[in-house]
Amino acid sequence: MILPPSFYRQEDVVLIAKSLLGKILVTKVEGVCTSGIIVETEAYEGITDRASHAFGGKQTARTEIMYENGGVAYIYLCYGLHHLFNVITNTSGVPHAVLIRAIEPLKGIDIMLKRRNKISFQPSLTNGPGVLSQALGITTKLNGNSLQGTDLFIEDSGIPLLPENIVATTRVGVAYAGKDALLPYRFYVQRNVFVSKAKGL
DNA sequence: CAAACGATTTTCT
DNA sequence: GAAAATCGTTTGG
């Protein structure tokens, strides 16, 4: 079942980030279908969060997507070479987002290997926000796309993830955010080998 | 208009 | 473990 708009339009972005673990991210790019189970996410709580691009209500050409009604993709280029995939949540005017940081490959693994220029199936195929986008063919071309479309959506596997298997910790790469860097807004599936190897862990 | 800078990954030592 | 790769966005002059 594809997650409906109402899923993304809930109030609590932290809860949504947690709920997205175990869901299946599906892309159809250039006619080929690829998918994976979401195993790591981070919540970005809009204007009150120093780590968010929309902190303080900042609105620019890049961040305007974040102010859309929940259920669209926000994809931007990081460090000039990595496409990072976010899901926009909450309602219009509230720029909440969830960064998808890692997935466990499901369908189209051969395609992912080709896109990642790899010959064997290893965790490094999709164990980070930049590399999972590369594996799924996600680029800034999909920025602003609805998650109800045929090319990009998230579905419920129907298999519940046990709460005791979810780990909450601090976010990665946001040291500049001061006290907000200490918030437990990063979630991942315990012992899953596809969780990213963040610096300093 | 010029310059600095990342919500990262890879490669080399 | 350190450093490079690399470019759109943002910010300041």
Short mmCIF file of C-alpha atoms in Angstrom, two decimals, chain A residues 1 6 49 59 61 68 84 86-87 91 93-94 99 109 131 152 160-161 166-167 169 177 188:
data_model
loop_
_atom_site.label_atom_id
_atom_site.label_comp_id
_atom_site.label_asym_id
_atom_site.label_seq_id
_atom_site.Cartn_x
_atom_site.Cartn_y
_atom_site.Cartn_z
CA MET A 1 0.00 0.00 0.00
CA SER A 6 -2.38 12.04 5.28
CA ASP A 49 15.67 23.83 14.06
CA GLN A 59 12.65 31.02 2.25
CA ALA A 61 14.53 29.45 -4.38
CA GLU A 68 4.63 22.87 0.25
CA LEU A 84 20.17 14.08 -0.81
CA ASN A 86 14.06 14.31 1.79
CA VAL A 87 10.35 13.91 2.31
CA THR A 91 0.95 21.26 5.90
CA GLY A 93 3.76 26.85 5.16
CA VAL A 94 5.32 24.50 7.74
CA LEU A 99 16.04 13.01 5.35
CA ILE A 109 19.83 -4.65 -7.31
CA VAL A 131 24.83 6.78 -2.29
CA LEU A 152 8.62 8.04 -6.80
CA PRO A 160 5.60 -3.96 11.57
CA LEU A 161 8.97 -2.91 12.91
CA ILE A 166 14.61 1.34 16.65
CA VAL A 167 17.57 3.37 17.89
CA THR A 169 20.45 9.26 18.40
CA ALA A 177 23.54 23.73 14.69
CA TYR A 188 17.89 3.68 12.54
#
